[in-house]
Structures are given as structure tokens and as C-alpha cells.
Short mmCIF file of C-alpha atoms in Angstrom, two decimals:
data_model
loop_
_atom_site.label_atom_id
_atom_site.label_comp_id
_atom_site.label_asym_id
_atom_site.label_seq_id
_atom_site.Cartn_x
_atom_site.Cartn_y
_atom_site.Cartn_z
CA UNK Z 1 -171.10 215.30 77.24
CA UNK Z 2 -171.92 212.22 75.87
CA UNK Z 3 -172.85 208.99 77.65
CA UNK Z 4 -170.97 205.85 76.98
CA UNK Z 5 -168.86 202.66 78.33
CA UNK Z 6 -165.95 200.82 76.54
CA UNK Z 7 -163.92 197.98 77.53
CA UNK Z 8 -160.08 197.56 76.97
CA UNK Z 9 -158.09 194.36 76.75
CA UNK Z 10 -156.05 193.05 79.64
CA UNK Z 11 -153.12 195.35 77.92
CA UNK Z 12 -151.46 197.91 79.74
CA UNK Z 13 -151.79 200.30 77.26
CA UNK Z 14 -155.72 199.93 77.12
CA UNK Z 15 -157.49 202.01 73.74
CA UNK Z 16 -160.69 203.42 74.39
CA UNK Z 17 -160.84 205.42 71.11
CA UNK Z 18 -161.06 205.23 67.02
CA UNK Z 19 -160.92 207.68 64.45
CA UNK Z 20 -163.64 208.06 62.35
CA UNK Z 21 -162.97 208.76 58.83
CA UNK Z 22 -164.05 212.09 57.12
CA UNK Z 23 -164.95 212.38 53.78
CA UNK Z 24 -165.06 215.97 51.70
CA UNK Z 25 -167.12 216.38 48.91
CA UNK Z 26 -165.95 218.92 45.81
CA UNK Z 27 -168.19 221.67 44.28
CA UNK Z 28 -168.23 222.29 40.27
CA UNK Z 29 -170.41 224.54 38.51
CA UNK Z 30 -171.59 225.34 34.52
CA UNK Z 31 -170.55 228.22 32.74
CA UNK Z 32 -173.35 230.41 31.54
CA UNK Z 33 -174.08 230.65 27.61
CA UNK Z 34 -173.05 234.19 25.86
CA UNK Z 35 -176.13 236.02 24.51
CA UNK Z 36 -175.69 237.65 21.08
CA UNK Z 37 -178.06 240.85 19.77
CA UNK Z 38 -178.23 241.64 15.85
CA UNK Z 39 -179.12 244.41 14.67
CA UNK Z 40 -181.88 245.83 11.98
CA UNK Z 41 -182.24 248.59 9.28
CA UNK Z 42 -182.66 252.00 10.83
CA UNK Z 43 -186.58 252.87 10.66
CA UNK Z 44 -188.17 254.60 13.55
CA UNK Z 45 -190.77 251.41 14.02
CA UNK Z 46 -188.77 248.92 13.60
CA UNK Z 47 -186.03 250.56 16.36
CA UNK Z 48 -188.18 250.80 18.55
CA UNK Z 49 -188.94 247.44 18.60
CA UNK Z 50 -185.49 246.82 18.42
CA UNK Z 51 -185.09 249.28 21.50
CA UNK Z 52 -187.66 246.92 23.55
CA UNK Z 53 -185.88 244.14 22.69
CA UNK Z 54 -182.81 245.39 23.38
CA UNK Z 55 -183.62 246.79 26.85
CA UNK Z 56 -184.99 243.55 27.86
CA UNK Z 57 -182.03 241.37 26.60
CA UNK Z 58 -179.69 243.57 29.20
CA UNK Z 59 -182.31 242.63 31.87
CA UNK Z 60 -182.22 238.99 31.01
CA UNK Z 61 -178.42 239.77 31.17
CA UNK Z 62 -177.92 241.48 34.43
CA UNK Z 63 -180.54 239.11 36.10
CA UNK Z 64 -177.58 235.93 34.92
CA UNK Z 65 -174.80 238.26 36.15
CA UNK Z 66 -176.33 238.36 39.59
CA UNK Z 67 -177.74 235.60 39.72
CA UNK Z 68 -173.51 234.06 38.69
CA UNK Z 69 -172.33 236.81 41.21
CA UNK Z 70 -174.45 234.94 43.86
CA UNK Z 71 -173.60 231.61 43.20
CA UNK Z 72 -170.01 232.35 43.10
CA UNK Z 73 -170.31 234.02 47.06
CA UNK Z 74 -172.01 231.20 47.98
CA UNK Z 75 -169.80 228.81 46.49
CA UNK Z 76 -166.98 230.82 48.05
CA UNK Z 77 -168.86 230.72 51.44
CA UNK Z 78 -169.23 227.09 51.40
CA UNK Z 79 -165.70 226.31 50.37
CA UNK Z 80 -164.29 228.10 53.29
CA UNK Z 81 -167.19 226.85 56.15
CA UNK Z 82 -165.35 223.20 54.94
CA UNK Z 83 -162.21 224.10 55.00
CA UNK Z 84 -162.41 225.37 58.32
CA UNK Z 85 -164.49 222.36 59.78
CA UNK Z 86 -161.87 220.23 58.42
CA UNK Z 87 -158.85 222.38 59.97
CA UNK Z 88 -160.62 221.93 63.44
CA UNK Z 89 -161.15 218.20 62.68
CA UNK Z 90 -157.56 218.33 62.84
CA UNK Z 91 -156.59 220.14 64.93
CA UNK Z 92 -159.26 218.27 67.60
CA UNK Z 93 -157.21 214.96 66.76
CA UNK Z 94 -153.75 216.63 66.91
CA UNK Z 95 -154.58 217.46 70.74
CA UNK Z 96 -156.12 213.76 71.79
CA UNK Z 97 -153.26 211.75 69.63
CA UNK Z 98 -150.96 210.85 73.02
CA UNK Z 99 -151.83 207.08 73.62
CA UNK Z 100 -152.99 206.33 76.63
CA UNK Z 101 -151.48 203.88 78.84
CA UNK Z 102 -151.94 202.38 82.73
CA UNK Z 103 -150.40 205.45 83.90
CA UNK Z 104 -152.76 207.82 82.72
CA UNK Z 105 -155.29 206.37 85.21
CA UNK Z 106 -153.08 206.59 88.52
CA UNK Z 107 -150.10 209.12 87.72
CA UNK Z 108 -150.70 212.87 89.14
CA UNK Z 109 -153.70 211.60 91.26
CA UNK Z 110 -155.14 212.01 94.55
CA UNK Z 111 -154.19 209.44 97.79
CA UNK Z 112 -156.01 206.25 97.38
CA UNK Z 113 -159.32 206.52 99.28
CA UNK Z 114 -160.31 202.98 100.52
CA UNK Z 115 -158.57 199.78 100.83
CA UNK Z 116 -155.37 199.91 98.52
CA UNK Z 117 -155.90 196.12 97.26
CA UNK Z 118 -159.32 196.58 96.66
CA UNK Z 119 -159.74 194.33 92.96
CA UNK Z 120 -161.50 197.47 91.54
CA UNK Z 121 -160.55 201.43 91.11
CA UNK Z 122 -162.95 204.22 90.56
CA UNK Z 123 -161.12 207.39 89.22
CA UNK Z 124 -163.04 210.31 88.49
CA UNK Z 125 -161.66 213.49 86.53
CA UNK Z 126 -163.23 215.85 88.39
CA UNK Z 127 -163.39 219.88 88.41
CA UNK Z 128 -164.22 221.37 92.11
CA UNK Z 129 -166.90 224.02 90.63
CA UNK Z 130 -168.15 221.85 87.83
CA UNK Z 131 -172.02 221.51 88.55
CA UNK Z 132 -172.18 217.53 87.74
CA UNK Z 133 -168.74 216.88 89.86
CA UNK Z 134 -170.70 218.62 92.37
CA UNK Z 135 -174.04 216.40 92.04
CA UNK Z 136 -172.52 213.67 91.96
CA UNK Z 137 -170.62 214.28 95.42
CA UNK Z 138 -174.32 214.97 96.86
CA UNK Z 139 -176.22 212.03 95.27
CA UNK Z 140 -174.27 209.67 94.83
CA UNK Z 141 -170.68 209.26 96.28
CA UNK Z 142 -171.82 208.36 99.65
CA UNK Z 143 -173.58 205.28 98.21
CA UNK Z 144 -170.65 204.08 96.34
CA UNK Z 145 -168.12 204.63 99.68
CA UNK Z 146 -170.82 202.73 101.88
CA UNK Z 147 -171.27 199.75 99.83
CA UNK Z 148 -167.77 199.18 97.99
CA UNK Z 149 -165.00 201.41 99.47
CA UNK Z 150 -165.79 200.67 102.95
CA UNK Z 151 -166.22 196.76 101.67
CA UNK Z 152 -162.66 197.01 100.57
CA UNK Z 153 -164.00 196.07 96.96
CA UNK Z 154 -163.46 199.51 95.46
CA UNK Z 155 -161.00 202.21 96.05
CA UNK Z 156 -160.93 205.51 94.73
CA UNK Z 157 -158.85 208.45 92.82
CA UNK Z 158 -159.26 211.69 92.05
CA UNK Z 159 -157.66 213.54 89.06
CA UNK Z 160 -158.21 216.50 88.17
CA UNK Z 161 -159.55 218.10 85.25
CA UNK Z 162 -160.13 222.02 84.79
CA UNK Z 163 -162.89 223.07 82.33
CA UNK Z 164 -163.91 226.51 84.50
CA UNK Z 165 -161.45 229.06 85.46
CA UNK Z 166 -158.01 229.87 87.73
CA UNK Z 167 -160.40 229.46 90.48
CA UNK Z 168 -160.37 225.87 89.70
CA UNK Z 169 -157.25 225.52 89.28
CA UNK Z 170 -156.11 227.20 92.69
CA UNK Z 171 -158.78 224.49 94.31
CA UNK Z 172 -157.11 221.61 93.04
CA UNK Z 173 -153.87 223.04 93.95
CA UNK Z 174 -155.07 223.74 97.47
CA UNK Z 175 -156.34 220.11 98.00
CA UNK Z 176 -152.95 218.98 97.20
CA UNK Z 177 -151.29 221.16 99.19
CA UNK Z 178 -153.81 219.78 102.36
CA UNK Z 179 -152.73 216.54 101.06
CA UNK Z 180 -148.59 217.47 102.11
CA UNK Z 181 -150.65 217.49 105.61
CA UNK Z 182 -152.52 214.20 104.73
CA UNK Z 183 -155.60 216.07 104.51
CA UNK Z 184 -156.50 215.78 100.93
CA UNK Z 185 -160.05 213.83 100.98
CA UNK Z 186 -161.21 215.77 103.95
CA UNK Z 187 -160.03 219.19 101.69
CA UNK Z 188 -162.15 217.57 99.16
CA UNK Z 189 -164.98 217.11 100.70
CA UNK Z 190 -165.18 220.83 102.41
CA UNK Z 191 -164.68 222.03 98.60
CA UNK Z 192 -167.83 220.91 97.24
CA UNK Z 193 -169.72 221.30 100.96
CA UNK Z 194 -169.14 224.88 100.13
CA UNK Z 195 -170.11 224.90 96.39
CA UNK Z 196 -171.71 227.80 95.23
CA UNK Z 197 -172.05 227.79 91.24
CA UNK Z 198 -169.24 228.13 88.84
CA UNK Z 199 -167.13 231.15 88.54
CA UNK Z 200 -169.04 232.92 91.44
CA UNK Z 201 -166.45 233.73 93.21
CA UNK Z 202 -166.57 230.82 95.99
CA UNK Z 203 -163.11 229.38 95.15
CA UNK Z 204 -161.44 232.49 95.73
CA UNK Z 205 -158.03 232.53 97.23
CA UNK Z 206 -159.59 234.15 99.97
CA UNK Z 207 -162.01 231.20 100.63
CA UNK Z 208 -159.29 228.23 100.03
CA UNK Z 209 -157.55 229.88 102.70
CA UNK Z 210 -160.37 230.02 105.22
CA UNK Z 211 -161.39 226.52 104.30
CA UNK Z 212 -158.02 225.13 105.69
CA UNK Z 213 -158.28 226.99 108.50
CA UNK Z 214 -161.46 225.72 109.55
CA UNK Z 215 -159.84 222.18 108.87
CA UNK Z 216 -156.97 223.09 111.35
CA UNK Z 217 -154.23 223.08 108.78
CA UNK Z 218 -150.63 224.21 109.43
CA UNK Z 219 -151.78 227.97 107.84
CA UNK Z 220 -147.93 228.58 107.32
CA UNK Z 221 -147.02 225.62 105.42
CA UNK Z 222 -150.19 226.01 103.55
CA UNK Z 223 -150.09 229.52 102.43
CA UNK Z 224 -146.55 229.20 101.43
CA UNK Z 225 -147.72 226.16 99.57
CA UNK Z 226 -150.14 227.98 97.66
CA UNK Z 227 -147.94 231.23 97.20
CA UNK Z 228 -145.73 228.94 95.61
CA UNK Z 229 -147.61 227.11 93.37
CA UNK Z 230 -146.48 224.01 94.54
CA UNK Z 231 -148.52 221.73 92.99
CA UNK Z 232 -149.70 223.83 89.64
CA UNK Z 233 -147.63 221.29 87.15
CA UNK Z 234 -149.40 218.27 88.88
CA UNK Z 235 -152.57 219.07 88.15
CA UNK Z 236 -151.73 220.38 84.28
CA UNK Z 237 -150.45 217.13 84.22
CA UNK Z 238 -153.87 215.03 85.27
CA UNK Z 239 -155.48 217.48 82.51
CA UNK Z 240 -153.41 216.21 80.15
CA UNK Z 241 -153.89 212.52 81.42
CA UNK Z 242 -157.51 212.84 81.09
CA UNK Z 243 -156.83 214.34 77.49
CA UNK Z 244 -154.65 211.27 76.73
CA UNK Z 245 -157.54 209.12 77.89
CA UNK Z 246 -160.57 210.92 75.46
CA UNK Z 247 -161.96 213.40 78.78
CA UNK Z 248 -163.59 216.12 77.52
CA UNK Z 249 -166.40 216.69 80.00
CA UNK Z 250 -166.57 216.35 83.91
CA UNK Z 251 -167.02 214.24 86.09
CA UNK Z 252 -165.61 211.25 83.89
CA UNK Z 253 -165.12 208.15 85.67
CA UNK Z 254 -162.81 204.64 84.84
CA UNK Z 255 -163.60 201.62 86.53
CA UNK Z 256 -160.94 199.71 86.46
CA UNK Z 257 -160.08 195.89 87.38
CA UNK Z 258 -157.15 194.15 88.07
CA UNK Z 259 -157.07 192.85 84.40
CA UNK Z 260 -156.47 196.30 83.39
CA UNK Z 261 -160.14 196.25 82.14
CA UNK Z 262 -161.72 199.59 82.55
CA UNK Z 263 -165.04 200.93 81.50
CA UNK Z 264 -165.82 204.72 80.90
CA UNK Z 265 -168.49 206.24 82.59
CA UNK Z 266 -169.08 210.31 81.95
CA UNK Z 267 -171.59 212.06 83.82
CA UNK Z 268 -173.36 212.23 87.24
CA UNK Z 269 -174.94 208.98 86.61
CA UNK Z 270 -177.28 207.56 89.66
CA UNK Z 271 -175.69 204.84 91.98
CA UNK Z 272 -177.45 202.35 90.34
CA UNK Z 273 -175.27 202.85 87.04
CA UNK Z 274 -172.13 202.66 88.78
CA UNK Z 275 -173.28 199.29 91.27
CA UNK Z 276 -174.52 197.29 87.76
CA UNK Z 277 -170.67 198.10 86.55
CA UNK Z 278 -169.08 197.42 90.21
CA UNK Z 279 -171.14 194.14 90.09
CA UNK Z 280 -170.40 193.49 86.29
CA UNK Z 281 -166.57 193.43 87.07
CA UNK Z 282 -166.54 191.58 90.50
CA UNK Z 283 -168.12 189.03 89.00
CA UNK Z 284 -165.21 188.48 86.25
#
């Protein structure tokens, strides 16, 4: 996960991202010299001397051979180590190629949370048992909805973004399906009140169930919801938003203003990062 900001233009196709250019080097190598032996008049002396020499020659030899054997596996070795870094080079910018454009932010998202004409929006790609989506709930979300979604300057979205397992994926369609019963951010909120690590178990069907329950859901409407998988190609599609936008770790956050600015946060920064960025734009 790595930790930056970027700014678009007023466009509504912003660009967050370049390519960088890759450069690949080429091997070459120098053919050994042959080694010729001569040989001498047959005298027992003077053959074995030649016999010495002889025998040490087809060291020197073998010693080259393996030593070119060696070289050539590691020249193999290396050959195919690049070609398969640049094949996933490819491959990497094959996936992330879709431009991104306004719609990527606010298509296949959550209600608005907060004042709809609020000048600035907070979306966060989120995954319900990713450990930082989770801190940052804890730590710092309350903050942010004191001081600037309950100020009308800030509303918020959530999309999300699965990086853990089916469990996540039958959270986010649960919250969705609360949402049908406008019950999505309270859904939300009882998701990562009942965290309990990633891929423990914790999101089980079982448990999504229960949680709506205890929210006093419609259980009928719900469970046929889920049973139907209602909601499954929404939330594919916010992965593939986020993709489309450069996500590749949660939480992610865009800050948004009404220029179509945005700036990228990624992590579970402390409040302090997001309120010098809240600040930053309000002040535009």
C-alpha cells in the first residue's frame, strides 16, 4: 500500500495515473578458445611427461566445460526471470488500462451519507474484514462525520472493494440488500462493530443473517435478497471502478470537490490527514 495524493483537472474524466517506461537490457557472452595437444616421440620418459601433461590439459578442459555449462544455466535462468517480470508488467497494465471518468467515483456506490450538496465528497473503497477499513471506522470516521458531514461540508460514499474472500463479498452484498430497507449505513456500521479478523469466520452467512435481525430487518425480504444474489454484479462492478481508478489496497479514499478535483488518499491515515485535505479544498 503505498501512500500518496494527486490532483486532477476540473475535467470530468480526471487522470490520476502514468505509465512508467521499462527498459530491458540484452545478455551476450564470448566463446571459449579451442585447446590443441601435440604429440611426442614414443620413449617411456618422455610419455610420461607427456601423460602429466596430458591429464592436466583435460582438467583445464573439463573445468571450461563446466564452468560454460554454468554460465549458460545461468544465462538461461536470467533470460526467463525477465521475461516473466516483463509478461506481468503487462499483464498488470492490461488490467488498470479502463480510463477513469466522474462515474467511477459515484456509480455502484452506497446512499449518500450527509448533506447531498455538501461542496466536498469522501468515497472510500472499502472491504468489511480488511484490518485498515476496520481502523479507520474506530479511529477516525467519527471525527470526520462530527466536524464535516454533520457541517454539511462533506458527504460520504462507500464502494466497495474485495481483497479477502466470499465472506466479503456476501457482506457487501448484505449491506445493500439492508439498503432496499434504507438501512445501509446502520448495516455498515454493525459490520465492522462486529469485526473479528479477516477470514475468521465472522462474516459468515450465518452471522449477516443474525446481524439484520438484531437491526429489525424485514428477515423475508432479506434472506431472499441474499439467496438471490441480488446485489453480487453491483459490487463486482465498484471493484472494477476502483480498478479503473488505480485501487489496489483498502481503505482508499477520493476527496473530491465540486471542480471535479479529487485527491487520493490510501490508508487508515489519522483525522488530521484527512481535515488538512478537507481544509485544503474548502478553501479553493
Amino acid at each position: 500500500m503505498d501512500f500518496d495524493s494527486k490532483s486532477t483537472s476540473n475535467s470530468n474524466e480526471p487522470e490520476f495515473f502514468s505509465d512508467d517506461n521499462k527498459n530491458i537490457e540484452k545478455l551476450s557472452g564470448k566463446k571459449n578458445d579451442d585447446i590443441s595437444l601435440t604429440n611426442t616421440q614414443p620413449k617411456i620418459q618422455e610419455r610420461r611427461s607427456n601423460n602429466a601433461i596430458h591429464w592436466q590439459s583435460l582438467g583445464i578442459g573439463a573445468g571450461i566445460a563446466v564452468a560454460c555449462i554454468f554460465c549458460g544455466v545461468l544465462l538461461v535462468n536470467m533470460i526467463n526471470t525477465d521475461s516473466t517480470q516483463v509478461l506481468d508488467e503487462i499483464t498488470i497494465k492490461e488490467i488498470t488500462t479502463t480510463k477513469p471518468t466522474i462515474a467511477s467515483f459515484y456509480d455502484n456506490a452506497s446512499p449518500i451519507l450527509g448533506d447531498p450538496n455538501a461542496p466536498l465528497t469522501l468515497v472510500e473503497f472499502g472491504d468489511y474484514q480488511c484490518t485498515f477499513c476496520k481502523k479507520f471506522f474506530h479511529e477516525t470516521e467519527e471525527s470526520i462525520l462530527i466536524n464535516y458531514v454533520e457541517t454539511g461540508k462533506v458527504k460520504m460514499l462507500f464502494k466497495d472493494f474485495i481483497v479477502v474472500n466470499d465472506d466479503s463479498l456476501n457482506a457487501a452484498s448484505a449491506a445493500h440488500c439492508a439498503n432496499d430497507q434504507q438501512m445501509f449505513w446502520q448495516y455498515h456500521s454493525t459490520l465492522y462493530e462486529n469485526w473479528d479478523g479477516e477470514g475468521t469466520g465472522w462474516a459468515s452467512f450465518e452471522h449477516l443473517h443474525q446481524f439484520a435481525a438484531t437491526l429489525g430487518l424485514d428477515m423475508d425480504e432479506f434472506s431472499e435478497c441474499m439467496s438471490q444474489s441480488k446485489w453480487k454484479e453491483l459490487v463486482n462492478s465498484s471493484h472494477g471502478d476502483g480498478r479503473a481508478l488505480g485501487v489496489d489496497a483498502t481503505p482508499t479514499f477520493f476527496i473530491i470537490n465540486e471542480n471535479n478535483e479529487a485527491v487520493k488518499i490510501v490508508g487508515a491515515q489519522h483525522y488530521d490527514v484527512f481535515q488538512d485535505v478537507f481544509d485544503s479544498l474548502l478553501e479553493k
